[in-house]
Tab-separated table of C-alpha atoms and ligand atoms in Angstrom:
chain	number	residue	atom	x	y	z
A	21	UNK	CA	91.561	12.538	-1.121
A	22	UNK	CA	94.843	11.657	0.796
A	23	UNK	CA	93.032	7.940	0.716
A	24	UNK	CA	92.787	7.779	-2.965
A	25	UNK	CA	96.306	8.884	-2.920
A	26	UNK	CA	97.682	5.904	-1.236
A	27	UNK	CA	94.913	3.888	-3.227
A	28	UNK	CA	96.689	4.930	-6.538
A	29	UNK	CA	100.259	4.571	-4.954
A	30	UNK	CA	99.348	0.760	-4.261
A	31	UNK	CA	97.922	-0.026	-7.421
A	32	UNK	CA	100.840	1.301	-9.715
A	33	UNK	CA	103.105	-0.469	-7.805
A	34	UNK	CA	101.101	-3.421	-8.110
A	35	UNK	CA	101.226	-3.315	-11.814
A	36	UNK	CA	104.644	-2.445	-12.038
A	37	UNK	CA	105.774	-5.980	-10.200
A	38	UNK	CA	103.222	-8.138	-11.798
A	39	UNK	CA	104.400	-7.379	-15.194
A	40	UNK	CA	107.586	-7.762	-13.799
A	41	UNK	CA	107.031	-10.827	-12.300
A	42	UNK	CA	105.080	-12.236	-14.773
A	43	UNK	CA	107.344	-11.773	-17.688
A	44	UNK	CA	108.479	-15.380	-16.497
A	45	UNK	CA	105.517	-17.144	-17.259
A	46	UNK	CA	104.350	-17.738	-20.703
A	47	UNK	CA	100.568	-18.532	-21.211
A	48	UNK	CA	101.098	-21.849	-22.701
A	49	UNK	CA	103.330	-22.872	-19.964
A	50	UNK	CA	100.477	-22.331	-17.860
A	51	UNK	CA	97.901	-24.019	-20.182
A	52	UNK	CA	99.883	-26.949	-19.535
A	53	UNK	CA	98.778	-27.701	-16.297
A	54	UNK	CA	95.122	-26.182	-16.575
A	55	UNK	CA	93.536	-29.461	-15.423
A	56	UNK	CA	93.958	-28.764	-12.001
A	57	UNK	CA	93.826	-25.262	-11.059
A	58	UNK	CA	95.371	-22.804	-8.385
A	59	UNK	CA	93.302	-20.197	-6.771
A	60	UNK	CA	95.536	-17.829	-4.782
A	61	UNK	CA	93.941	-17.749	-1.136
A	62	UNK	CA	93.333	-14.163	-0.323
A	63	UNK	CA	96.318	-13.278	-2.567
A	64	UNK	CA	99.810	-14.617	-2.236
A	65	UNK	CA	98.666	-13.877	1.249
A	66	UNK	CA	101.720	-15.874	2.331
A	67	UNK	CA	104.293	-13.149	1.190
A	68	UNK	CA	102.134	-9.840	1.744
A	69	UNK	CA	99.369	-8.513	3.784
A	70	UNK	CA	96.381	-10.980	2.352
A	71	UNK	CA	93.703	-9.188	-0.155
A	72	UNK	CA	95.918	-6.127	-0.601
A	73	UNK	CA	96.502	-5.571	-4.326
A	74	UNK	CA	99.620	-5.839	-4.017
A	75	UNK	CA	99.515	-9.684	-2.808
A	76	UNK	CA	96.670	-10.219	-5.803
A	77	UNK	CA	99.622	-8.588	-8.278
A	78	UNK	CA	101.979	-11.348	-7.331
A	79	UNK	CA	99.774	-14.261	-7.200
A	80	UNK	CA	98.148	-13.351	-10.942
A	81	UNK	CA	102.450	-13.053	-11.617
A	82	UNK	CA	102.568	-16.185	-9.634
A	83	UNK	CA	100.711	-18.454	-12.282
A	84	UNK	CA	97.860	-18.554	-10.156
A	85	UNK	CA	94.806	-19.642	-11.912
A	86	UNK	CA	91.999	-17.778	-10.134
A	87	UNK	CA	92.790	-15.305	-7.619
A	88	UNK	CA	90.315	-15.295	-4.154
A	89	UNK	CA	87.918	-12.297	-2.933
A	90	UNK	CA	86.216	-12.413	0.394
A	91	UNK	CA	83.840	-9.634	0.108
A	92	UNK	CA	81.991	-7.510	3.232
A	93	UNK	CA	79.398	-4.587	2.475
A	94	UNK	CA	80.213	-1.310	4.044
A	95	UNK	CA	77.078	0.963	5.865
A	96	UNK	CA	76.591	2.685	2.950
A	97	UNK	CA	76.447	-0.479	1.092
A	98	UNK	CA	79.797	-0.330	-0.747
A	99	UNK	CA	81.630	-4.318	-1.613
A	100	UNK	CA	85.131	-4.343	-0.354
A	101	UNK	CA	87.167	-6.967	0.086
A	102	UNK	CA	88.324	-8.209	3.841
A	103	UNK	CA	88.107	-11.839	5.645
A	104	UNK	CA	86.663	-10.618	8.725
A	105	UNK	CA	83.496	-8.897	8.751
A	106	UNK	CA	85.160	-7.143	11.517
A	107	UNK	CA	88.360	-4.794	10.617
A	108	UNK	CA	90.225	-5.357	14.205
A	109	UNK	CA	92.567	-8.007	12.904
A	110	UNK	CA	93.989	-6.271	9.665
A	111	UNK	CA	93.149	-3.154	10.683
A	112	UNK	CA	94.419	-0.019	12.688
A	113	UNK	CA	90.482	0.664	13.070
A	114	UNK	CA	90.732	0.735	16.438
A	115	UNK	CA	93.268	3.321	16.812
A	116	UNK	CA	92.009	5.369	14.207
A	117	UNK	CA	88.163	4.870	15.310
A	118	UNK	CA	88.104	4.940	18.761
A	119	UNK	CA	84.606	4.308	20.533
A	120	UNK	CA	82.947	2.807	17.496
A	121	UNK	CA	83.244	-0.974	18.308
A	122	UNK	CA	80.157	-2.852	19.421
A	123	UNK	CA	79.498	-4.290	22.643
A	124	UNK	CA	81.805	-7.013	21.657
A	125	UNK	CA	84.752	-4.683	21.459
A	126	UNK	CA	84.968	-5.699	17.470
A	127	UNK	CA	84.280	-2.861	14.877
A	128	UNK	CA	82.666	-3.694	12.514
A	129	UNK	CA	82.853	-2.983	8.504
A	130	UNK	CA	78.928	-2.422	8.280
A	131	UNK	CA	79.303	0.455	10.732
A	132	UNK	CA	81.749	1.989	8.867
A	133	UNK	CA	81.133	3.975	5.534
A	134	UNK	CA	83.855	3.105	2.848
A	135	UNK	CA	85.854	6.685	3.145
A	136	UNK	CA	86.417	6.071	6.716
A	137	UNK	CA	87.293	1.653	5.935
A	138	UNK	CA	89.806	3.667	2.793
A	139	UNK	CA	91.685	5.889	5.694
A	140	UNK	CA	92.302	2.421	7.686
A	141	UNK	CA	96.004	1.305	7.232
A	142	UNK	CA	96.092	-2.905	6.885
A	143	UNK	CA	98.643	-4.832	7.970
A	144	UNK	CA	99.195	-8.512	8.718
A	145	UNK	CA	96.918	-10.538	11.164
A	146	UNK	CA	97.348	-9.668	14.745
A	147	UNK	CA	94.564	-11.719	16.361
A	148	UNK	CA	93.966	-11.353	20.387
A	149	UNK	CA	93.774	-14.719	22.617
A	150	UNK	CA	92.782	-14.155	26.248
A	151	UNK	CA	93.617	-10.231	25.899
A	152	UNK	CA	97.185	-11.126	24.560
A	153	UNK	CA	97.427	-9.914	21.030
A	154	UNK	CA	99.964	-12.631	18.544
A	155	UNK	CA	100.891	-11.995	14.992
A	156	UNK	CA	99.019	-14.921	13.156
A	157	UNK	CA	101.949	-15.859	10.867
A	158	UNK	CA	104.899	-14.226	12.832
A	159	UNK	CA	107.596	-15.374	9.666
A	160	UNK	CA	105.225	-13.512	6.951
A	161	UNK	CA	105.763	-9.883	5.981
A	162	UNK	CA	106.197	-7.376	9.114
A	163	UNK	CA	103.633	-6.111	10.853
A	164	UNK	CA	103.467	-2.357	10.606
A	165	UNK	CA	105.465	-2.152	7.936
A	166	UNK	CA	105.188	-0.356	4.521
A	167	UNK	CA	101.586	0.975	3.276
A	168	UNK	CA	98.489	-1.212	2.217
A	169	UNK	CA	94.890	-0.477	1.557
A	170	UNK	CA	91.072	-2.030	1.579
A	171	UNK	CA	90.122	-1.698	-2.014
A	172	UNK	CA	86.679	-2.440	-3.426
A	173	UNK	CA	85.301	-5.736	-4.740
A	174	UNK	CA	85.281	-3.465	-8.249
A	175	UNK	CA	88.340	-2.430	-8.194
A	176	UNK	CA	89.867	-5.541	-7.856
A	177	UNK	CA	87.575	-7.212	-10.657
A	178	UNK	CA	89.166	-3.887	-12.936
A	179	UNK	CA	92.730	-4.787	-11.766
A	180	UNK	CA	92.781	-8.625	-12.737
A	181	UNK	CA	90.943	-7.846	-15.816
A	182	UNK	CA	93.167	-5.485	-16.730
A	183	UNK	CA	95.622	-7.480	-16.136
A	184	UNK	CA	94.187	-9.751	-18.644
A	185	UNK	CA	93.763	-7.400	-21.176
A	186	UNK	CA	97.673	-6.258	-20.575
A	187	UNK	CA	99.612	-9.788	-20.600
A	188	UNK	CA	97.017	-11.762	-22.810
A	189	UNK	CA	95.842	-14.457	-19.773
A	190	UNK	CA	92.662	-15.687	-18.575
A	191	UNK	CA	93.140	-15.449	-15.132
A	192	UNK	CA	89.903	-16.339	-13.376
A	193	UNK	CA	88.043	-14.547	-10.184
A	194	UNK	CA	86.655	-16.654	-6.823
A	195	UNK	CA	84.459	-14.088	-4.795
A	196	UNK	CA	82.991	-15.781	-1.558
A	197	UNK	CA	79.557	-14.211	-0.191
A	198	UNK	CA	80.788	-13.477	3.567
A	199	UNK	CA	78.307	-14.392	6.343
A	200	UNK	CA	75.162	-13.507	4.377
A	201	UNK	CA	73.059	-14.070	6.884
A	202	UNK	CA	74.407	-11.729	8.945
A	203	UNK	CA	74.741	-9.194	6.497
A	204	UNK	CA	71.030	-9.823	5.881
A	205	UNK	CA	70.187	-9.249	9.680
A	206	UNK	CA	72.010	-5.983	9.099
A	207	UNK	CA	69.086	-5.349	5.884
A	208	UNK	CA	72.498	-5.549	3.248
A	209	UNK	CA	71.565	-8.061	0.608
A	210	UNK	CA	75.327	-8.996	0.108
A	211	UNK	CA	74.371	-11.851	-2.222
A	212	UNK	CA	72.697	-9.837	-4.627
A	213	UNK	CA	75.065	-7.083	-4.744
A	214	UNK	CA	77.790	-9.474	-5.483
A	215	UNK	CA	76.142	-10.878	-8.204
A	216	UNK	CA	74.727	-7.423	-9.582
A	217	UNK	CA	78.631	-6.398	-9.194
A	218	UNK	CA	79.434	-9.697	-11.761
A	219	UNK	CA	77.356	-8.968	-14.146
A	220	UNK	CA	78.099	-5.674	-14.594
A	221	UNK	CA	81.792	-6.410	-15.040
A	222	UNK	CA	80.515	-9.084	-17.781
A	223	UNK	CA	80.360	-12.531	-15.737
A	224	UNK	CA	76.747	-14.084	-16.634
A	225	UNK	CA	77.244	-17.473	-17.478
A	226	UNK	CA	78.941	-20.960	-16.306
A	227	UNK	CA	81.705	-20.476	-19.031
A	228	UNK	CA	83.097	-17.748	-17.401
A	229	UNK	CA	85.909	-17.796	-15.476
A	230	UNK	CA	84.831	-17.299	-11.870
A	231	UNK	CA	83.061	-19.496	-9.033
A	232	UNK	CA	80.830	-17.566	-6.517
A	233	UNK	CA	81.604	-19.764	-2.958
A	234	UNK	CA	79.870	-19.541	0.171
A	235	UNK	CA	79.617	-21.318	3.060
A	236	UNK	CA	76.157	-21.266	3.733
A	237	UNK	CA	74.097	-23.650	2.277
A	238	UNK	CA	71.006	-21.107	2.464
A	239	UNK	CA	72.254	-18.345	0.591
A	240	UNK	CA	73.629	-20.900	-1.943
A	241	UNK	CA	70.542	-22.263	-2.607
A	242	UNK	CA	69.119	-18.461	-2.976
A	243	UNK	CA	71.295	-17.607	-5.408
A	244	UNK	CA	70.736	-20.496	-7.921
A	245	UNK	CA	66.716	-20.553	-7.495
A	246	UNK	CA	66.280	-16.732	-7.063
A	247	UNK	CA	68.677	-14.101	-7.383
A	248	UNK	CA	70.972	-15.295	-10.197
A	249	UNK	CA	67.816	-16.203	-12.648
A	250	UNK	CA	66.622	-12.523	-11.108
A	251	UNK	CA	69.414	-11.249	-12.815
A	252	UNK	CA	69.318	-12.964	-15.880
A	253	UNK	CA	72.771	-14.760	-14.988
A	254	UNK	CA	73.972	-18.338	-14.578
A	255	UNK	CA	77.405	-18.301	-12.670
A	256	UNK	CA	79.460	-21.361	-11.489
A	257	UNK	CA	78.717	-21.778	-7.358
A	258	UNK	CA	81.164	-23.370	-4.911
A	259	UNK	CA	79.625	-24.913	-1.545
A	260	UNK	CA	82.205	-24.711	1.009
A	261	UNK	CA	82.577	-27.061	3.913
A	262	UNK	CA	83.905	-26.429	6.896
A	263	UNK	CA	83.695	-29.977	8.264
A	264	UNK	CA	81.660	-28.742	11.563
A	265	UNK	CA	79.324	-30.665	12.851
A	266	UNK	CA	76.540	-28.835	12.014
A	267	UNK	CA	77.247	-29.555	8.346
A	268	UNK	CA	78.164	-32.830	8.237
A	269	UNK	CA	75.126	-34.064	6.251
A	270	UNK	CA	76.489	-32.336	3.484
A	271	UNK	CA	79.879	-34.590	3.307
A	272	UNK	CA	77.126	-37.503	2.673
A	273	UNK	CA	76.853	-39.361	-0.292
A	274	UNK	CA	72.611	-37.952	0.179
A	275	UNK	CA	74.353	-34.476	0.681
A	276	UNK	CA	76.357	-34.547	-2.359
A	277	UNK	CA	73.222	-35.033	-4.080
A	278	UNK	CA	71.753	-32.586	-2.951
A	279	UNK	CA	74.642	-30.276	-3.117
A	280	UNK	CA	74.844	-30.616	-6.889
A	281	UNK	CA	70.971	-29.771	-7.384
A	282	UNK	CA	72.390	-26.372	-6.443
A	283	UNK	CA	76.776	-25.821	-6.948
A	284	UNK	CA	79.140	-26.877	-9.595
A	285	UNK	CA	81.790	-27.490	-7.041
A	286	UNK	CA	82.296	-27.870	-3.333
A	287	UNK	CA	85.186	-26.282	-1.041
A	288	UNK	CA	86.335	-28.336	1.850
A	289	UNK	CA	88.351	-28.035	4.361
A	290	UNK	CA	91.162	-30.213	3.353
A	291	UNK	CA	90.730	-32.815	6.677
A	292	UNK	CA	87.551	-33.839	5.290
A	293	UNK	CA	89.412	-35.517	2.361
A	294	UNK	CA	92.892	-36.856	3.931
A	295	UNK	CA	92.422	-37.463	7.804
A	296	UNK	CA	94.734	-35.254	9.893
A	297	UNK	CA	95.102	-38.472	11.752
A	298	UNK	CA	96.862	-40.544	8.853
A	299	UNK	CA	100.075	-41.307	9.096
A	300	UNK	CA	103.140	-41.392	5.870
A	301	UNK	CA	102.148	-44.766	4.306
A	302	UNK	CA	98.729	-45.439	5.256
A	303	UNK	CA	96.407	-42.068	4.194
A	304	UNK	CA	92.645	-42.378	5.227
A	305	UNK	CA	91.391	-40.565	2.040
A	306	UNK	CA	87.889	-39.849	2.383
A	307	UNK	CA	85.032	-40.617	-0.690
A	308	UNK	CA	84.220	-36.903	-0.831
A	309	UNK	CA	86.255	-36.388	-4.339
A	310	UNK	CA	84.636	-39.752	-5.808
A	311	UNK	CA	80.791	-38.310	-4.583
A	312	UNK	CA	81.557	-35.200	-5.787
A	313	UNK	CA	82.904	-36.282	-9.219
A	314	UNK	CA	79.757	-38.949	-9.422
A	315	UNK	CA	77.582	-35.875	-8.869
A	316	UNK	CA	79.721	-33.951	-11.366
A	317	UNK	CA	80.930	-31.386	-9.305
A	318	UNK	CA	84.519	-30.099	-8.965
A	319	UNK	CA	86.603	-30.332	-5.489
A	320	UNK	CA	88.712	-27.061	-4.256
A	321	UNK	CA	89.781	-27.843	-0.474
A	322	UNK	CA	91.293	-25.081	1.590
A	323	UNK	CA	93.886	-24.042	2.659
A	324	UNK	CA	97.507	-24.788	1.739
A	325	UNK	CA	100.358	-23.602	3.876
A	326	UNK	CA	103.716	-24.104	4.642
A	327	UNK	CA	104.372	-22.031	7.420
A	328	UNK	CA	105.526	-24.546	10.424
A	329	UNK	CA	103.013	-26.646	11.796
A	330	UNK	CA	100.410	-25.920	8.681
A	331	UNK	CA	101.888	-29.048	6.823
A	332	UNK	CA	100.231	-31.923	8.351
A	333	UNK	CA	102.294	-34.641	9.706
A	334	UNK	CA	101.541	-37.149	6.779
A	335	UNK	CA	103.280	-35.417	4.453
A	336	UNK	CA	107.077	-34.991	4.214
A	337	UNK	CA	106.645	-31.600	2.465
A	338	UNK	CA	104.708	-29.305	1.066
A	339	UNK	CA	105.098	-30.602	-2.157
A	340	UNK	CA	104.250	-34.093	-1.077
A	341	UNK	CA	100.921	-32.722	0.158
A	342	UNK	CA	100.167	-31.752	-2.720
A	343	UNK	CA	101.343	-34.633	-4.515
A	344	UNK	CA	98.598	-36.449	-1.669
A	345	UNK	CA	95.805	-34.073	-2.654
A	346	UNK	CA	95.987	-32.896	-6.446
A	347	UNK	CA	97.134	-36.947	-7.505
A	348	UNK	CA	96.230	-39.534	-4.657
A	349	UNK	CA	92.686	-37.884	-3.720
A	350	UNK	CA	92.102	-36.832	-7.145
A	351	UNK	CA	91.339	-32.818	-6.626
A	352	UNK	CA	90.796	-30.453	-9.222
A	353	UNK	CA	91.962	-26.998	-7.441
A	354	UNK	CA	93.372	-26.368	-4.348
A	355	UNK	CA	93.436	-22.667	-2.078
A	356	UNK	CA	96.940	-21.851	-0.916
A	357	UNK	CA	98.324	-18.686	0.192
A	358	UNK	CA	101.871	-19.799	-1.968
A	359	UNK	CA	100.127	-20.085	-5.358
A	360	UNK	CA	104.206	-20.040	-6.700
A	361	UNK	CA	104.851	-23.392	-4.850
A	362	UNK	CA	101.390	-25.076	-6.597
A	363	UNK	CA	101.909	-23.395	-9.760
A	364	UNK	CA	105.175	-24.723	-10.030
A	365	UNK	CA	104.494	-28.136	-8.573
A	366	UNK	CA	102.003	-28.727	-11.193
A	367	UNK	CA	104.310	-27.502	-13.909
A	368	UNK	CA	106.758	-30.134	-13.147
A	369	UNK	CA	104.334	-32.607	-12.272
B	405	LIG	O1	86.869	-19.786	0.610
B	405	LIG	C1	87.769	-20.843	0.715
B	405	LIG	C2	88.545	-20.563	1.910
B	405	LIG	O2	89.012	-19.254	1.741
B	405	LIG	C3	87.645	-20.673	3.084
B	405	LIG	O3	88.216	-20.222	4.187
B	405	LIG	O4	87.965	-18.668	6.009
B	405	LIG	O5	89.812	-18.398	4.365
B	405	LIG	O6	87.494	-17.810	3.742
B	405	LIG	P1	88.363	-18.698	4.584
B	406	LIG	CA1	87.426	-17.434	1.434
């Protein structure tokens, strides 16, 4: 009960400062610039805690075009939405939970059931190295400070649509499957609860305004051939890259192709289109947009920042990256955890 509490808290404040907030942006300001999108990375996760509600509040009054879910299923199979499938980096799990972590020392959300993951307080990242715990963004929002919650992968779909309903936008939805394979290995079919969730919240076909993203290649593949047709539904899918080595075939111009037998889009990591080698002057932009645009798919790297050292050295701002990505490499959407700075870049642009 005293979770729910909170829960409620959050949300009404959340309301209160999007409509607030987005008071400033008229809907056919925004339509101006709908050619290339913004989709609000966790949230305007670079001002508060990332997927609280409150961060999704101020990225849909941000301008953003799609706001980001990661979604993790609980032990008693419950969608929430978290990074990690672990809760020791947002989380005061371990404090609150003690002797529950696995052999790794890392508690995880499939262990949990969602009561006990709603009494867990969230917070910035505070990620350990060598036993020596560091605040991943130290000039962000305090750690520790004020109150934030783990909400469901619902109630987050009910809080941007009703945000919809209450200021007349279209603001779109971007929920990535989280390690389904593991979540398989635990028996949770995460894929097909996600979708199941979808299409009971009315998203069954490509002209609606979300993208389903994973980065396995796998579970993409199962969605499109089994579970979406399954469920009667046709959604938009993302591949994302991560630019390992293990899935380098599918930056090829033959995995492009193949690619776009099964997504409508691919999400890179944003090296794999400007080298984090070029310098000012002389970018090594990559043919990943052109293959994906000859294949017909759409291109969202990840992720944008502009905390110090996240704005690579070939750019003179964040702005100017950008400027690199969105109108040198030809992108159609970009993540960023300061969906004001892209919204507003694009506006004047
Ligand atoms: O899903 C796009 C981007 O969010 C991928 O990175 O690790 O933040 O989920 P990650
Ligand atoms: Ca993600």
């Amino acid at each position: 009960m005293r979770a729910f509490q909170f829960f409620e808290r959050i949300t009404i404040g959340a309301i209160a400062m999007s409509v607030v907030l987005g008071a400033a942006i008229s809907p056919s300001a925004l339509a101006q610039s709908s050619a290339k999108v913004v989709v609000a990375h966790r949230g305007a996760s670079g001002y508060l805690p990332e997927h609280s509600l409150p961060a999704k509040a101020m990225a849909y009054a941000m301008g953003a075009d799609y706001v980001e879910q990661d979604v993790v299923m609980t032990k008693d199979d419950q969608l929430i939405v978290i990074h990690d499938i672990t809760l020791d980096r947002t989380t005061d799990v371990a404090d609150k939970f003690p002797g529950r972590a696995r052999a790794d020392g890392q508690h995880y959300a499939v262990d949990f059931t969602l009561a006990e993951i709603l009494s867990l307080d969230v917070s910035e990242g505070v990620s350990a190295e060598d036993g020596v715990e560091k605040v991943d963004y130290p000039q962000r929002f305090p750690v520790g400070k004020s109150i934030f919650k783990i909400h469901t992968l619902a109630q987050e779909i009910e809080f941007v649509q009703g945000l919809n309903k209450s200021t007349g936008r279209d603001v779109g939805i971007y929920p990535e499957i989280k390690s389904p394979a593991f979540h398989l290995a635990e028996g949770k079919d995460l894929g097909r609860a996600v979708l199941a969730t979808l299409k009971q919240y009315g998203y069954s076909n490509k002209s609606d305004k979300v993208f389903v993203q994973t980065f396995e290649f796998d579970e993409l593949k199962r969605m499109h051939d089994e579970l979406m047709p399954a469920l009667g539904i046709e959604l938009k899918l993302v591949a994302l890259l991560s630019g390992g080595e293990e899935n380098e075939w599918m930056g090829s111009a033959e995995g492009m192709r193949e690619i776009a037998m099964y997504a409508d889009g691919i999400g890179p990591e944003k090296s794999m289109i400007v080298d984090r080698d070029s310098v000012r002057g002389a970018l090594k932009i990559s043919d990943l947009v052109q293959l994906a645009h000859d294949n017909g798919m759409q291109v969202h790297p990840y992720t944008f920042r502009l905390d110090p050292g996240h704005v690579p050295a070939y750019a003179q701002s964040f702005e100017q990256m950008l400027e690199i990505f969105y109108f040198e490499a030809g992108v159609d959407g970009v993540f960023t955890d300061f969906p004001d700075r892209a919204v507003e870049f694009l506006k004047a642009r």
